PDB file of C-alpha atoms in Angstrom:
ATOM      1  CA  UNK M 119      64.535  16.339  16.422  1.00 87.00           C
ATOM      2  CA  UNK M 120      64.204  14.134  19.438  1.00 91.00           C
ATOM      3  CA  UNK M 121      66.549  11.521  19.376  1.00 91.00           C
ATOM      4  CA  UNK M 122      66.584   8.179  21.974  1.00 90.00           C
ATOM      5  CA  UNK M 123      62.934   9.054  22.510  1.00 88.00           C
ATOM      6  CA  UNK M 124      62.809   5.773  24.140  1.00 87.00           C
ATOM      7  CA  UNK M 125      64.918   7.175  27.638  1.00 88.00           C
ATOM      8  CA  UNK M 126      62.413   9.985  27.928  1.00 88.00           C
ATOM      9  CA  UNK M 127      60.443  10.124  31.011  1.00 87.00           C
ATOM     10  CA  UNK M 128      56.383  11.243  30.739  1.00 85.00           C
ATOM     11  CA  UNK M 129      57.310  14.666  31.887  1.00 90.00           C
ATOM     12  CA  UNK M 130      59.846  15.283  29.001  1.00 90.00           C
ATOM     13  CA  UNK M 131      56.853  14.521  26.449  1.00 87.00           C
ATOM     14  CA  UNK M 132      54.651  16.471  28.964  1.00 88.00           C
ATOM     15  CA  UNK M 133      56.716  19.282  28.005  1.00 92.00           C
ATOM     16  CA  UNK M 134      57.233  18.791  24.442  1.00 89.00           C
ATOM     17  CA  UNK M 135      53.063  18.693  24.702  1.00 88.00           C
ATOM     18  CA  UNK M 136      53.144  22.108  26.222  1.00 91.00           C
ATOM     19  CA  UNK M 137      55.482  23.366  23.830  1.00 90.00           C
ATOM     20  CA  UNK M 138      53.583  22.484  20.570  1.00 88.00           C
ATOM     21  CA  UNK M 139      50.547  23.576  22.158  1.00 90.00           C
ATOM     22  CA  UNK M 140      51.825  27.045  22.405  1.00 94.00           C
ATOM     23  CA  UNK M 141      53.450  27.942  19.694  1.00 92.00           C
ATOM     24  CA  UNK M 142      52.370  29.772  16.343  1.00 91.00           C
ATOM     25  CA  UNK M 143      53.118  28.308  14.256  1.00 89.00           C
ATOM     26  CA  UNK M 144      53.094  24.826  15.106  1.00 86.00           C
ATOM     27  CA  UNK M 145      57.111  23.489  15.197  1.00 85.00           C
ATOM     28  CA  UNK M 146      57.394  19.686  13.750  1.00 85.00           C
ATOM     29  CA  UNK M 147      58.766  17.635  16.496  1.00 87.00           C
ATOM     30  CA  UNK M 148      60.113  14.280  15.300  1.00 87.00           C
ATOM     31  CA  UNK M 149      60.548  12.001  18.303  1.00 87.00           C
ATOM     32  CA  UNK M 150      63.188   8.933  17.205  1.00 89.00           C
ATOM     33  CA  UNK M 151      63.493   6.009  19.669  1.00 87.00           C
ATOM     34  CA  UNK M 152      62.264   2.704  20.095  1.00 82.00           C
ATOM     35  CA  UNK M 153      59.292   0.962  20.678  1.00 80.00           C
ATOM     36  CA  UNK M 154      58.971   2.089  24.284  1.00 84.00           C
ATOM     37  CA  UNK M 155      58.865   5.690  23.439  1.00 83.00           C
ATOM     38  CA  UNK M 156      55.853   4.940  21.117  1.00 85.00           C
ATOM     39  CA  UNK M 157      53.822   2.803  24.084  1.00 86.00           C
ATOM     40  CA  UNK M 158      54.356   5.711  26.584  1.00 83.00           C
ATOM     41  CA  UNK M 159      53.107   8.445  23.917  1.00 83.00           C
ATOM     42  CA  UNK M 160      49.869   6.173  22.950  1.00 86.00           C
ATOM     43  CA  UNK M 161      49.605   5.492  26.528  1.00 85.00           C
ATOM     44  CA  UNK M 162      48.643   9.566  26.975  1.00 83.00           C
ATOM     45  CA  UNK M 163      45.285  10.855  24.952  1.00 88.00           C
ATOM     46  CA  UNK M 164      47.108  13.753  25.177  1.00 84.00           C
ATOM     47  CA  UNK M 165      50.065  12.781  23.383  1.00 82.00           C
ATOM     48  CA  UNK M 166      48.891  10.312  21.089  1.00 86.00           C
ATOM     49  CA  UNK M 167      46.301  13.103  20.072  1.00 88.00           C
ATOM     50  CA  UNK M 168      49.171  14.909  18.602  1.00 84.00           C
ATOM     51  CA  UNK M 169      50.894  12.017  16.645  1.00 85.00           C
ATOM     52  CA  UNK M 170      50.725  13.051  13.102  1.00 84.00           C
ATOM     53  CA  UNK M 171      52.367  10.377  11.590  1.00 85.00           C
ATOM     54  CA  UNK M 172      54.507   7.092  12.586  1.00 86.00           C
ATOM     55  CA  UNK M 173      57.000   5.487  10.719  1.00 84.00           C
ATOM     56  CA  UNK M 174      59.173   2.589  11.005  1.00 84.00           C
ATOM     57  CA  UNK M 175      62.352   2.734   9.308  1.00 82.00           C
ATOM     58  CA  UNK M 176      64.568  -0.086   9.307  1.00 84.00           C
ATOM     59  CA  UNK M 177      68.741  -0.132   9.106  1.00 86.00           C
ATOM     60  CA  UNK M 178      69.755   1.221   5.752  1.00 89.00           C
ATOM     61  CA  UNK M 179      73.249   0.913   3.494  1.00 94.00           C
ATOM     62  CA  UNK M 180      74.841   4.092   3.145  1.00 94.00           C
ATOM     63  CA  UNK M 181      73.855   3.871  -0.377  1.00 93.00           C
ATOM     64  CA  UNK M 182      69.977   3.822   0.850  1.00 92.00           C
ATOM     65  CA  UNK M 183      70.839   6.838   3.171  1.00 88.00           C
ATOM     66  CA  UNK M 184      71.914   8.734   0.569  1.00 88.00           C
ATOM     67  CA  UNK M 185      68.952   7.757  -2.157  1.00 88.00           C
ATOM     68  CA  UNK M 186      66.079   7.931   0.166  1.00 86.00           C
ATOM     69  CA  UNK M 187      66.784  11.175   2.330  1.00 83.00           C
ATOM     70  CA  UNK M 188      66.967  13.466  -0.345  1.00 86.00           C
ATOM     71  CA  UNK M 189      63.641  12.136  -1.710  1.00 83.00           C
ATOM     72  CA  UNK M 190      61.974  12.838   1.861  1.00 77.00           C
ATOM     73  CA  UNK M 191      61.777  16.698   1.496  1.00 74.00           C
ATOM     74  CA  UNK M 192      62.769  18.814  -0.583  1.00 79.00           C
ATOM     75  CA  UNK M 193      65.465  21.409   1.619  1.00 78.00           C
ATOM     76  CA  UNK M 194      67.636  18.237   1.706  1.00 77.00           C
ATOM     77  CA  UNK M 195      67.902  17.796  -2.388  1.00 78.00           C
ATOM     78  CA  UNK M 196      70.975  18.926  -3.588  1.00 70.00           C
TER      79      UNK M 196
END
């Protein structure tokens, strides 16, 4: 987890590149930041390449926090 994405500079996803590249088996990285952080990774072939998935997710209540995470993957159910 890679969180204020958006203050990264290209060599910090450079290296998270590198990273993913050489490991076995490949980690999940989850990048969280802002819009910026997603315009310098689409900016890069390289990067973008890699970008499984994006998702938006807006401000939730604590009551949404506590409905929807649990329902993302299953080692958070309790």
């Amino acid at each position: 987890m890679c969180d204020e994405a958006q203050q990264y500079r290209r060599e910090n996803f450079e290296f998270l590149r590198k990273l993913w590249d050489t490991c076995d088996p490949k980690p999940a990285i989850v990048l969280v930041g802002g819009r910026e952080a997603y315009e310098t990774l689409q900016s890069d072939p390289a990067l973008a390449s890699r970008i499984y998935i994006r998702l938006e997710i807006l401000a939730m209540t604590e009551d949404e926090v506590l409905k929807t995470v649990p329902d993302s993957h299953p080692v958070w159910r309790c």
